């Protein structure tokens, strides 16, 4: 059986672990080669451990185990030149670009009046400007593709509604929707489709950490565990689950990027266990 | 191995067009089908509606895929008859996992001698018919405790009133299709705790006999506003029924197991412009 993305090349940011790795592996299963980038380093205002070079190497191993090619680079999505050269290099090696997953992101929390300039700047820099830079680097390559292409920007349920104590995250994720809608309009004549994904909580290191558990269990603070926080997460969703898995976001991504969704563009697709409808 | 092996889908408006395409696409993935359709003309519609032969053809094509199908001629407006059709289908094929509320009419461009009748009929079929469809299946799905997936077919006119000309047809169609979103959101809240997911699809113009006929063709030609109803962002006028079926398949399969309460346009960018 031929895959849904046979012969395609996918550019994925934040591919070292979590959803990004799952996207790389899932797309490779469907026949795509992968250009993977990740920071693989800590950002000071992020209250949990970020990905490491070993994580990115593991993504490379898993994609290669599927007999697909992968070109991986350590690069910051805030670094235009670095991002462009990593992408150009990957496109040169793999022979083109068809789909883009702008997935890299960070999370942190603070009461609004306590948000520091550094928290704000890091968040907007990575989660909004980083998505802009990713898309801008990719568009010339997609336009050069006679078959057009598909771009998927990872937003969040927090890109549709407000949540307390994360004004910078909510602002950045709403901003991603603005980018998506503009790009959908601008690129439709080139048969380039652009959509956004809006996950509810996903079972990754971004939320599986003491800082997040403490948010749901202020009574326990940072000594709260996954088990302590689970019930709190569950109340945010309409379906009876505390979180969804990375594979669920990857399945939505593959659908959006494949010909199965060849006329889907400008769409905000929640994968949110009914979080937004609740 | 198909994505819907061993599942049973209850599909309205399955005689032709998108409904037939959904039946075939789901059958290709292993589902058996309970297919219902009116197979008759309704009074306020000037374009030819489907026939018994159309429904027979759906049966033939599903059986050619080695899947089972139970087809019933029934009006989605008639709740008692819908209940009976559903029950007969379940008796033959087993309990329902998937419900597709797809049957509909588009009175735009049909003569409107009695606007009230036009409005009432489109709301009765396109809105109440969808409520009936879910209503006759939901309690069984809850009692069975196996979850399930429901997709209701709205329209781009369920998200925008763009291009409306003030006719009872255009207003009634848009109101009913917006109403379907209200049904979906209420159903998603009601049924979510039972693991039953509910979403809508919002097609732009689709190559089906509903729009590929003289009545609607003339309407779009003669009505400057109506052109706005079919102006997509992508350089394509009408998309194919299978494109909607592929969206439905994503939503009802395990690929979409945590997607619920979502309005999913399949509209070549129509609502994004
Ligand atoms: N986990 C959730 O609950 C959740 C919910 C909704 C949306 N999201 C979004 O999903 C996306 C993926 O997150 P995840 O859950 O996989 O978390 P994650 O922390 O496991 O993965 C994020 C990846 O992005 C990388 N990254 C961060 N900043 C970067 C930068 N400046 N340059 C390059 N790479 C960078 C990280 O190193 C990491 O590998 C993010 O955009 C996140 O905001 C996550
Ligand atoms: N074709 C389009 O451009 C388009 C665009 C957006 C939305 N839609 C919607 O898609 C759905 C499917 O339409 P289609 O394009 O396949 O058109 P279609 O006319 O080919 O099919 C609709 C089917 O519904 C059946 N039906 C109508 N009234 C019924 C009733 N009272 N009881 C039982 N069955 C009944 C018809 O007999 C017909 O077989 C409709 O809800 C329509 O409003 C269509």
Coordinates of C-alpha atoms and ligand atoms in Angstrom, one line a residue:
Chain A
X1 CA 0.0 0.0 0.0
X2 CA 1.5 3.4 -0.9
X3 CA 1.6 6.0 1.8
X4 CA -0.5 9.2 1.9
X5 CA 2.7 11.2 1.6
X6 CA 4.8 9.0 -0.7
X7 CA 7.7 10.9 -2.2
X8 CA 7.0 14.1 -0.3
X9 CA 9.4 16.1 1.7
X10 CA 8.3 17.5 5.1
X11 CA 9.8 20.4 7.1
X12 CA 9.1 20.0 10.8
X13 CA 10.2 22.4 13.6
X14 CA 10.6 21.3 17.2
X15 CA 11.1 17.7 15.9
X16 CA 13.4 16.5 18.6
X17 CA 10.6 15.1 20.8
X18 CA 7.0 15.3 21.7
X19 CA 4.5 16.1 18.9
X20 CA 7.3 17.1 16.5
X21 CA 9.0 13.7 16.7
X22 CA 5.6 12.0 16.4
X23 CA 4.9 14.1 13.3
X24 CA 8.3 13.1 11.8
X25 CA 7.7 9.4 12.4
X26 CA 4.1 9.4 11.3
X27 CA 4.9 11.3 8.1
X28 CA 7.8 9.0 7.4
X29 CA 5.5 6.0 7.8
X30 CA 3.4 7.6 5.1
X31 CA 6.4 7.8 2.8
X32 CA 7.8 11.3 3.5
X33 CA 11.4 12.3 3.9
X34 CA 12.0 14.8 6.7
X35 CA 13.8 18.0 7.3
X36 CA 13.9 18.3 11.1
X37 CA 15.0 21.2 13.2
X38 CA 15.1 21.8 16.9
X39 CA 16.7 24.1 19.4
X40 CA 18.0 21.3 21.5
X41 CA 18.8 23.7 24.3
X42 CA 17.1 25.4 27.3
X43 CA 15.4 28.8 27.2
X44 CA 15.7 30.6 30.5
X45 CA 12.1 31.4 31.1
X46 CA 10.8 27.9 30.3
X47 CA 10.0 26.0 33.6
X48 CA 10.6 22.5 32.3
X49 CA 13.5 20.7 30.6
X50 CA 13.5 21.3 26.9
X51 CA 14.8 18.9 24.2
X52 CA 18.4 17.8 24.0
X53 CA 20.7 16.8 21.0
X54 CA 20.1 13.2 22.1
X55 CA 16.4 13.7 21.6
X56 CA 16.9 14.9 18.0
X57 CA 19.3 12.0 17.3
X58 CA 16.6 9.6 18.5
X59 CA 14.1 11.2 16.0
X60 CA 16.7 10.7 13.3
X61 CA 17.1 7.1 14.3
X62 CA 13.4 6.4 14.3
X63 CA 12.8 8.0 10.9
X64 CA 15.8 6.1 9.4
X65 CA 14.5 2.9 10.9
X66 CA 11.5 3.4 8.6
X67 CA 13.8 3.6 5.6
X68 CA 13.1 7.3 5.0
X69 CA 15.7 10.0 4.8
X70 CA 16.0 12.8 7.3
X71 CA 18.2 15.9 7.4
X72 CA 18.3 17.2 11.0
X73 CA 19.8 20.5 12.3
X74 CA 20.1 22.2 15.6
X75 CA 18.6 25.6 15.0
X76 CA 16.5 28.2 16.8
X77 CA 13.3 29.1 15.0
X78 CA 14.0 32.7 16.0
X79 CA 17.2 32.7 13.9
X80 CA 16.1 33.6 10.4
X81 CA 19.5 32.9 8.8
X82 CA 20.0 29.6 10.6
X83 CA 16.5 28.5 9.8
X84 CA 16.8 29.4 6.1
X85 CA 20.1 27.6 5.7
X86 CA 18.9 24.5 7.5
X87 CA 15.9 24.4 5.3
X88 CA 17.7 25.2 2.0
X89 CA 20.3 22.5 2.8
X90 CA 17.5 20.0 3.5
X91 CA 15.7 20.9 0.3
X92 CA 18.9 20.6 -1.7
X93 CA 19.5 17.1 -0.2
X94 CA 16.0 15.8 -0.4
X95 CA 15.0 17.4 -3.6
X96 CA 12.1 19.8 -2.9
X97 CA 9.5 20.8 -0.3
X98 CA 5.9 19.7 -0.1
X99 CA 4.6 20.1 3.5
X100 CA 5.5 22.2 6.5
X101 CA 4.7 21.6 10.2
X102 CA 5.4 24.7 12.3
X103 CA 5.3 22.9 15.6
X104 CA 8.2 24.3 17.8
X105 CA 6.9 26.0 20.9
X106 CA 7.3 26.7 24.6
X107 CA 5.0 27.2 27.5
X108 CA 5.3 29.1 30.7
X109 CA 2.8 30.6 33.1
X110 CA 2.5 33.7 35.3
X111 CA -0.3 35.9 36.6
X112 CA -0.7 38.7 34.1
X113 CA 0.7 41.4 36.3
X114 CA 3.7 39.2 37.1
X115 CA 4.6 38.4 33.5
X116 CA 8.2 39.5 32.9
X117 CA 9.5 41.1 29.7
X118 CA 11.7 38.1 29.3
X119 CA 8.8 35.7 29.5
X120 CA 6.8 37.8 27.1
X121 CA 9.7 38.2 24.6
X122 CA 10.7 34.5 24.7
X123 CA 7.1 33.4 24.2
X124 CA 6.3 35.8 21.3
X125 CA 9.7 35.2 19.8
X126 CA 9.4 31.4 19.7
X127 CA 5.6 30.7 19.4
X128 CA 4.7 33.6 17.1
X129 CA 7.8 35.1 15.4
X130 CA 9.3 31.6 15.1
X131 CA 6.2 30.4 13.2
X132 CA 6.4 33.5 10.9
X133 CA 10.1 32.8 10.2
X134 CA 9.4 29.1 9.6
X135 CA 6.7 30.0 7.1
X136 CA 8.7 32.7 5.4
X137 CA 11.6 30.5 4.9
X138 CA 9.4 27.8 3.4
X139 CA 7.1 29.8 1.1
X140 CA 9.6 30.3 -1.8
X141 CA 10.3 26.5 -1.8
X142 CA 6.5 25.7 -1.8
X143 CA 5.9 28.2 -4.6
X144 CA 8.6 26.6 -6.6
X145 CA 6.7 23.3 -6.3
X146 CA 4.4 22.9 -9.3
X147 CA 2.1 20.7 -7.2
X148 CA 1.7 23.4 -4.5
X149 CA 1.9 22.3 -0.9
X150 CA 0.5 22.3 2.5
X151 CA 1.5 24.2 5.6
X152 CA 0.1 23.4 9.1
X153 CA 0.7 25.8 12.0
X154 CA 0.4 24.3 15.5
X155 CA -1.7 26.6 17.6
X156 CA -3.7 25.4 20.6
X157 CA -7.1 25.6 22.2
X158 CA -5.5 28.7 23.7
X159 CA -5.4 30.0 20.1
X160 CA -9.2 30.1 20.1
X161 CA -10.1 31.0 23.7
X162 CA -8.5 32.6 26.7
X163 CA -7.1 30.8 29.6
X164 CA -5.9 32.4 32.8
X165 CA -2.2 32.9 33.7
X166 CA -0.8 32.5 30.2
X167 CA -1.5 35.8 28.4
X168 CA 1.7 35.6 26.4
X169 CA 0.9 32.1 25.2
X170 CA -2.7 32.9 24.4
X171 CA -1.6 36.0 22.5
X172 CA 1.1 34.1 20.5
X173 CA -1.3 31.2 19.7
X174 CA -4.0 33.6 18.6
X175 CA -1.4 35.3 16.5
X176 CA -0.7 32.1 14.8
X177 CA -4.3 32.0 13.6
X178 CA -3.9 35.4 12.1
X179 CA -0.8 34.2 10.2
X180 CA -2.6 31.1 9.1
X181 CA -5.6 33.0 7.7
X182 CA -3.5 35.5 5.9
X183 CA -1.3 32.8 4.4
X184 CA -4.3 30.8 3.3
X185 CA -5.6 33.9 1.4
X186 CA -2.2 34.8 0.0
X187 CA -1.1 31.3 -1.1
X188 CA -4.4 29.8 -2.4
X189 CA -3.6 30.9 -6.0
X190 CA -0.4 28.9 -5.7
X191 CA -2.3 25.8 -4.5
X192 CA -0.6 26.0 -1.2
X193 CA -3.0 25.2 1.6
X194 CA -2.5 26.6 5.1
X195 CA -4.4 25.4 8.2
X196 CA -3.9 25.4 12.0
X197 CA -4.2 22.7 14.6
X198 CA -5.6 23.4 18.0
X199 CA -4.7 20.6 20.4
X200 CA -6.1 20.3 23.9
X201 CA -3.5 19.1 26.4
X202 CA -1.2 16.6 24.8
X203 CA 0.8 14.0 26.8
X204 CA 4.3 15.5 26.3
X205 CA 7.0 16.9 28.5
X206 CA 5.6 20.4 27.9
X207 CA 2.7 19.6 30.3
X208 CA 4.0 16.5 32.1
X209 CA 6.2 18.4 34.5
X210 CA 5.9 19.6 38.1
X211 CA 5.3 23.2 37.2
X212 CA 2.2 22.3 35.2
X213 CA 1.0 19.8 37.9
X214 CA 1.2 22.6 40.4
X215 CA -1.1 24.7 38.3
X216 CA -3.8 22.1 38.6
X217 CA -3.0 21.4 42.3
X218 CA -2.1 24.7 43.9
X219 CA -2.6 22.9 47.2
X220 CA 0.3 20.6 46.5
X221 CA 2.5 23.1 44.5
X222 CA 5.4 21.7 42.6
X223 CA 5.3 18.5 44.6
X224 CA 2.1 17.5 42.7
X225 CA 2.4 14.4 40.5
X226 CA 1.0 13.3 37.2
X227 CA -1.6 11.3 39.1
X228 CA -2.5 14.4 41.3
X229 CA -3.1 16.6 38.3
X230 CA -4.9 14.1 36.0
X231 CA -8.4 14.8 37.3
X232 CA -7.9 18.5 36.8
X233 CA -6.8 18.0 33.3
X234 CA -9.8 15.8 32.7
X235 CA -12.3 18.5 33.7
X236 CA -11.1 20.7 30.8
X237 CA -12.3 18.2 28.2
X238 CA -15.8 17.1 27.2
X239 CA -14.7 13.6 26.3
X240 CA -13.6 11.6 29.3
X241 CA -9.8 11.9 28.9
X242 CA -7.2 14.1 30.7
X243 CA -5.2 14.6 27.5
X244 CA -4.7 13.3 24.0
X245 CA -1.6 11.6 22.6
X246 CA 0.9 13.1 20.1
X247 CA -0.2 10.5 17.6
X248 CA -3.7 12.1 17.5
X249 CA -2.2 15.4 16.4
X250 CA 0.0 13.6 13.9
X251 CA -3.0 11.9 12.4
X252 CA -4.7 15.2 12.0
X253 CA -1.5 16.7 10.5
X254 CA -1.2 13.8 8.0
X255 CA -4.8 14.1 6.9
X256 CA -4.4 17.9 6.4
X257 CA -1.2 17.5 4.4
X258 CA -2.4 14.7 2.3
X259 CA -4.6 14.7 -0.8
X260 CA -7.5 13.5 1.3
X261 CA -7.8 17.2 2.4
X262 CA -6.8 18.7 -1.0
X263 CA -9.6 21.3 -0.7
X264 CA -9.2 22.1 3.0
X265 CA -7.5 25.5 3.6
X266 CA -7.9 28.4 6.0
X267 CA -9.3 26.0 8.6
X268 CA -8.7 25.9 12.4
X269 CA -8.9 22.2 13.3
X270 CA -9.3 21.5 17.0
X271 CA -8.1 18.1 18.2
X272 CA -9.3 18.8 21.6
X273 CA -11.6 16.1 23.1
X274 CA -14.4 18.6 23.0
X275 CA -12.5 21.2 25.1
X276 CA -13.7 24.2 23.0
X277 CA -17.3 23.0 22.6
X278 CA -17.7 22.5 26.3
Chain B
X1 CA -7.6 -4.0 7.1
X2 CA -10.0 -1.0 6.7
X3 CA -10.3 1.8 9.2
X4 CA -14.0 0.9 9.9
X5 CA -13.9 -2.9 10.0
X6 CA -17.0 -4.3 11.7
X7 CA -18.7 -0.9 12.1
X8 CA -22.3 -0.1 11.0
X9 CA -23.1 3.4 9.6
X10 CA -26.6 5.0 9.4
X11 CA -26.6 7.4 6.5
X12 CA -29.4 9.7 5.4
X13 CA -29.8 10.9 1.8
X14 CA -27.8 7.9 0.6
X15 CA -29.4 7.4 -2.8
X16 CA -27.0 9.6 -4.7
X17 CA -24.5 12.5 -4.4
X18 CA -22.5 12.9 -1.3
X19 CA -24.7 10.3 0.6
X20 CA -23.9 7.6 -1.9
X21 CA -20.2 8.6 -1.9
X22 CA -20.1 8.4 1.9
X23 CA -21.7 5.0 1.8
X24 CA -19.1 3.7 -0.6
X25 CA -16.2 5.3 1.1
X26 CA -17.2 3.9 4.5
X27 CA -17.9 0.5 2.9
X28 CA -14.5 0.5 1.3
X29 CA -13.1 0.8 4.9
X30 CA -15.1 -2.1 6.1
X31 CA -18.4 -0.6 7.3
X32 CA -21.9 -2.0 6.7
X33 CA -24.5 0.6 5.8
X34 CA -28.1 1.5 6.8
X35 CA -29.1 3.8 3.9
X36 CA -32.2 5.9 4.0
X37 CA -33.5 8.3 1.4
X38 CA -36.8 9.9 0.4
X39 CA -36.5 8.9 -3.3
X40 CA -39.2 11.4 -4.2
X41 CA -39.7 14.9 -5.2
X42 CA -40.6 17.5 -2.6
X43 CA -43.0 20.3 -3.4
X44 CA -40.7 23.4 -3.2
X45 CA -37.9 21.9 -5.2
X46 CA -37.7 22.3 -9.0
X47 CA -34.6 20.3 -9.7
X48 CA -35.0 16.5 -10.0
X49 CA -34.5 14.7 -6.7
X50 CA -33.4 11.2 -6.3
X51 CA -35.4 8.0 -7.2
X52 CA -35.7 4.5 -6.0
X53 CA -33.4 3.5 -8.9
X54 CA -30.7 5.8 -7.4
X55 CA -31.1 4.1 -4.0
X56 CA -30.9 0.7 -5.7
X57 CA -27.7 1.7 -7.4
X58 CA -26.2 2.7 -4.0
X59 CA -27.2 -0.8 -2.8
X60 CA -25.6 -2.4 -5.8
X61 CA -22.3 -0.5 -5.4
X62 CA -22.0 -1.2 -1.7
X63 CA -22.7 -4.9 -2.3
X64 CA -20.1 -4.9 -5.0
X65 CA -17.6 -4.0 -2.3
X66 CA -18.7 -7.1 -0.4
X67 CA -20.3 -5.1 2.4
X68 CA -23.9 -5.4 3.6
X69 CA -26.5 -2.7 3.2
X70 CA -30.0 -2.2 4.4
X71 CA -31.8 0.4 2.4
X72 CA -35.1 2.1 3.3
X73 CA -37.2 4.6 1.5
X74 CA -38.1 7.1 4.2
X75 CA -38.6 10.8 4.9
X76 CA -36.2 12.3 7.5
X77 CA -39.1 14.6 8.5
X78 CA -41.1 11.6 9.8
X79 CA -39.6 10.6 13.1
X80 CA -41.7 7.5 13.6
X81 CA -40.8 6.2 10.2
X82 CA -37.1 7.1 10.8
X83 CA -37.2 5.1 14.1
X84 CA -38.7 2.1 12.3
X85 CA -36.1 2.3 9.4
X86 CA -33.3 2.6 11.9
X87 CA -34.6 -0.3 13.9
X88 CA -35.0 -2.5 10.9
X89 CA -31.5 -1.7 9.8
X90 CA -30.1 -2.5 13.3
X91 CA -32.0 -5.8 13.3
X92 CA -30.4 -6.8 10.1
X93 CA -26.9 -5.4 10.5
X94 CA -26.3 -4.9 14.2
X95 CA -25.9 -1.8 16.4
X96 CA -24.9 1.5 14.9
X97 CA -21.5 3.1 15.5
X98 CA -21.7 5.9 13.0
X99 CA -24.5 8.3 12.1
X100 CA -24.3 10.7 9.1
X101 CA -27.0 13.3 8.9
X102 CA -26.5 14.2 5.2
X103 CA -30.0 14.4 3.6
X104 CA -30.9 17.8 2.4
X105 CA -32.6 20.1 -0.2
X106 CA -31.5 23.4 -1.7
X107 CA -34.5 25.4 -2.8
X108 CA -32.3 28.2 -4.2
X109 CA -33.5 29.1 -7.7
X110 CA -36.7 27.0 -7.4
X111 CA -40.0 29.0 -7.9
X112 CA -41.2 30.5 -4.7
X113 CA -44.9 31.1 -5.0
X114 CA -45.4 30.7 -1.3
X115 CA -42.2 31.8 0.6
X116 CA -43.5 30.5 3.9
X117 CA -43.9 27.1 2.5
X118 CA -40.3 27.2 1.0
X119 CA -38.9 28.3 4.4
X120 CA -40.8 25.7 6.3
X121 CA -39.9 22.9 4.0
X122 CA -36.1 23.6 4.0
X123 CA -36.1 24.0 7.8
X124 CA -38.1 20.8 8.2
X125 CA -35.7 18.7 6.1
X126 CA -32.4 20.4 6.6
X127 CA -32.7 21.1 10.3
X128 CA -35.5 19.0 12.0
X129 CA -34.6 16.1 9.7
X130 CA -31.1 16.1 11.2
X131 CA -32.4 16.2 14.7
X132 CA -34.7 13.3 13.9
X133 CA -31.7 11.4 12.5
X134 CA -29.6 11.7 15.6
X135 CA -32.6 11.3 17.9
X136 CA -33.6 7.9 16.7
X137 CA -30.1 6.6 17.2
X138 CA -28.6 8.4 20.2
X139 CA -30.3 6.5 23.1
X140 CA -29.2 3.1 21.6
X141 CA -25.7 4.4 21.2
X142 CA -25.7 5.6 24.8
X143 CA -27.1 2.4 26.2
X144 CA -24.7 0.2 24.3
X145 CA -21.8 2.1 25.9
X146 CA -19.4 1.7 23.0
X147 CA -19.2 5.4 22.0
X148 CA -19.6 6.3 18.4
X149 CA -19.2 9.1 15.9
X150 CA -21.8 11.4 14.3
X151 CA -21.2 13.8 11.4
X152 CA -23.8 16.3 10.3
X153 CA -23.6 17.9 6.9
X154 CA -24.0 21.6 7.1
X155 CA -22.6 23.9 4.4
X156 CA -20.5 27.0 4.0
X157 CA -23.9 28.6 4.4
X158 CA -23.9 27.2 7.9
X159 CA -21.0 29.5 8.8
X160 CA -21.8 32.6 6.6
X161 CA -24.8 34.2 4.9
X162 CA -22.6 35.5 2.1
X163 CA -24.4 36.0 -1.2
X164 CA -27.9 35.9 0.3
X165 CA -30.6 37.5 -1.9
X166 CA -33.4 37.8 0.5
X167 CA -35.4 34.8 -0.9
X168 CA -37.0 32.5 1.6
X169 CA -34.9 29.8 0.0
X170 CA -31.5 31.4 0.6
X171 CA -32.5 32.6 4.1
X172 CA -34.1 29.3 5.1
X173 CA -31.2 27.3 3.8
X174 CA -28.6 29.4 5.6
X175 CA -30.7 29.4 8.8
X176 CA -31.2 25.6 8.7
X177 CA -27.5 25.0 8.0
X178 CA -26.5 27.4 10.8
X179 CA -29.0 25.5 13.0
X180 CA -27.2 22.3 12.3
X181 CA -24.2 23.8 14.0
X182 CA -26.4 24.4 17.0
X183 CA -27.5 20.8 16.9
X184 CA -24.0 19.6 16.7
X185 CA -22.7 21.7 19.6
X186 CA -25.6 20.6 21.8
X187 CA -25.3 16.9 20.8
X188 CA -21.5 17.1 21.4
X189 CA -22.1 18.3 24.9
X190 CA -24.9 15.8 25.6
X191 CA -23.1 12.8 24.1
X192 CA -19.5 13.5 24.8
X193 CA -19.5 11.9 28.2
X194 CA -20.7 8.7 26.5
X195 CA -17.7 8.7 24.2
X196 CA -19.9 9.7 21.3
X197 CA -18.2 12.4 19.1
X198 CA -20.2 14.9 17.1
X199 CA -18.9 17.2 14.3
X200 CA -20.1 19.1 11.3
X201 CA -18.7 19.3 7.8
X202 CA -19.1 22.5 5.7
X203 CA -18.8 21.8 2.0
X204 CA -18.5 24.5 -0.6
X205 CA -20.1 23.7 -3.9
X206 CA -19.9 20.0 -4.7
X207 CA -20.4 18.1 -8.0
X208 CA -23.7 16.5 -7.2
X209 CA -27.2 16.6 -8.9
X210 CA -28.2 19.2 -6.2
X211 CA -26.2 21.9 -7.9
X212 CA -25.5 20.4 -11.3
X213 CA -28.9 21.1 -12.8
X214 CA -30.6 23.8 -14.8
X215 CA -32.4 25.3 -11.9
X216 CA -29.4 26.1 -9.8
X217 CA -27.3 26.8 -12.9
X218 CA -29.7 29.5 -14.0
X219 CA -29.9 30.9 -10.5
X220 CA -26.2 31.4 -10.2
X221 CA -26.0 32.8 -13.7
X222 CA -28.8 35.3 -13.2
X223 CA -28.1 36.3 -9.7
X224 CA -25.1 38.5 -9.2
X225 CA -25.1 37.8 -5.4
X226 CA -25.2 34.1 -5.9
X227 CA -21.8 34.2 -7.5
X228 CA -20.5 35.1 -4.1
X229 CA -21.9 31.8 -2.8
X230 CA -19.6 29.8 -4.9
X231 CA -16.4 32.0 -4.9
X232 CA -13.6 29.9 -3.4
X233 CA -10.1 31.0 -2.4
X234 CA -8.5 28.1 -4.3
X235 CA -8.8 28.1 -8.1
X236 CA -11.6 25.6 -8.2
X237 CA -15.4 26.0 -8.5
X238 CA -16.9 22.7 -7.5
X239 CA -15.2 20.0 -5.5
X240 CA -15.9 16.2 -5.6
X241 CA -18.2 14.3 -3.3
X242 CA -15.3 12.1 -2.3
X243 CA -13.5 15.1 -0.8
X244 CA -16.4 15.4 1.7
X245 CA -16.3 11.6 2.2
X246 CA -12.6 11.7 3.0
X247 CA -13.3 14.4 5.7
X248 CA -16.2 12.3 7.1
X249 CA -13.9 9.3 7.2
X250 CA -11.2 11.1 9.1
X251 CA -13.8 12.3 11.6
X252 CA -15.5 8.9 12.2
X253 CA -12.4 6.8 12.2
X254 CA -9.9 6.3 15.1
X255 CA -7.7 8.9 13.4
X256 CA -10.2 11.5 14.7
X257 CA -10.9 9.7 18.1
X258 CA -10.5 13.0 20.1
X259 CA -12.1 15.3 17.6
X260 CA -15.5 16.5 18.8
X261 CA -17.6 19.7 18.6
X262 CA -15.8 20.8 15.5
X263 CA -17.1 22.7 12.5
X264 CA -14.9 21.4 9.7
X265 CA -15.0 23.3 6.4
X266 CA -14.1 21.4 3.3
X267 CA -14.5 24.5 1.2
X268 CA -11.4 25.4 -0.9
X269 CA -11.0 28.3 1.4
X270 CA -14.5 29.8 0.9
X271 CA -15.0 30.7 4.6
X272 CA -11.4 31.9 5.1
X273 CA -11.6 34.7 2.6
Ligands
LIG1 N1 1.5 19.6 25.0 C1 0.4 20.3 25.0 O1 -0.4 20.2 25.9 C2 0.1 21.3 23.9 C3 -1.2 21.7 23.8 C4 -1.5 22.6 22.7 C5 -0.5 23.0 21.9 N2 0.8 22.6 22.0 C6 1.8 23.0 21.1 O2 2.3 21.9 20.4 C7 3.7 22.2 20.0 C8 4.6 21.1 20.3 O3 4.7 20.9 21.7 P1 4.9 19.6 22.5 O4 3.7 19.3 23.3 O5 5.4 18.5 21.6 O6 6.1 20.0 23.6 P2 7.6 19.6 23.6 O7 8.2 20.6 24.6 O8 7.8 18.2 23.9 O9 8.2 19.9 22.2 C9 8.4 21.2 21.7 C10 9.7 21.2 20.9 O10 10.0 22.4 20.4 C11 11.4 22.7 20.5 N3 11.6 24.2 20.6 C12 11.2 25.0 21.5 N4 11.7 26.3 21.2 C13 12.4 26.2 20.1 C14 13.1 27.1 19.3 N5 13.2 28.4 19.7 N6 13.6 26.7 18.1 C15 13.5 25.4 17.8 N7 12.9 24.5 18.5 C16 12.3 24.8 19.6 C17 11.7 22.1 21.9 O11 13.1 21.9 22.0 C18 10.9 20.8 21.8 O12 11.7 19.7 21.2 C19 4.0 23.5 20.6 O13 3.8 24.6 19.7 C20 3.0 23.7 21.7 O14 2.8 25.0 22.1 C21 1.1 21.7 23.1
LIG2 N1 -23.8 19.9 -3.5 C1 -23.4 21.0 -2.9 O1 -22.9 22.0 -3.5 C2 -23.6 21.2 -1.4 C3 -22.9 22.2 -0.7 C4 -22.9 22.3 0.7 C5 -23.7 21.4 1.4 N2 -24.5 20.4 0.7 C6 -25.3 19.5 1.5 O2 -24.8 18.2 1.3 C7 -25.9 17.3 1.6 C8 -25.9 16.3 0.5 O3 -26.3 16.9 -0.7 P1 -25.9 16.5 -2.2 O4 -25.0 17.5 -2.7 O5 -25.4 15.1 -2.1 O6 -27.3 16.6 -3.0 P2 -28.3 15.5 -3.6 O7 -29.5 16.2 -4.0 O8 -27.5 14.7 -4.7 O9 -28.5 14.4 -2.4 C9 -29.3 14.7 -1.3 C10 -30.1 13.5 -1.0 O10 -30.9 13.7 0.1 C11 -32.2 13.2 -0.1 N3 -33.3 13.8 0.6 C12 -33.7 15.1 0.4 N4 -34.8 15.3 1.2 C13 -35.0 14.2 2.0 C14 -35.9 13.8 3.0 N5 -36.9 14.6 3.4 N6 -35.8 12.5 3.5 C15 -34.8 11.7 3.1 N7 -33.9 12.0 2.1 C16 -34.0 13.2 1.6 C17 -32.4 13.4 -1.6 O11 -33.4 12.5 -2.1 C18 -31.0 13.1 -2.2 O12 -30.8 11.7 -2.5 C19 -27.1 18.2 1.7 O13 -27.4 18.3 3.1 C20 -26.7 19.5 1.1 O14 -27.5 20.6 1.7 C21 -24.4 20.3 -0.6

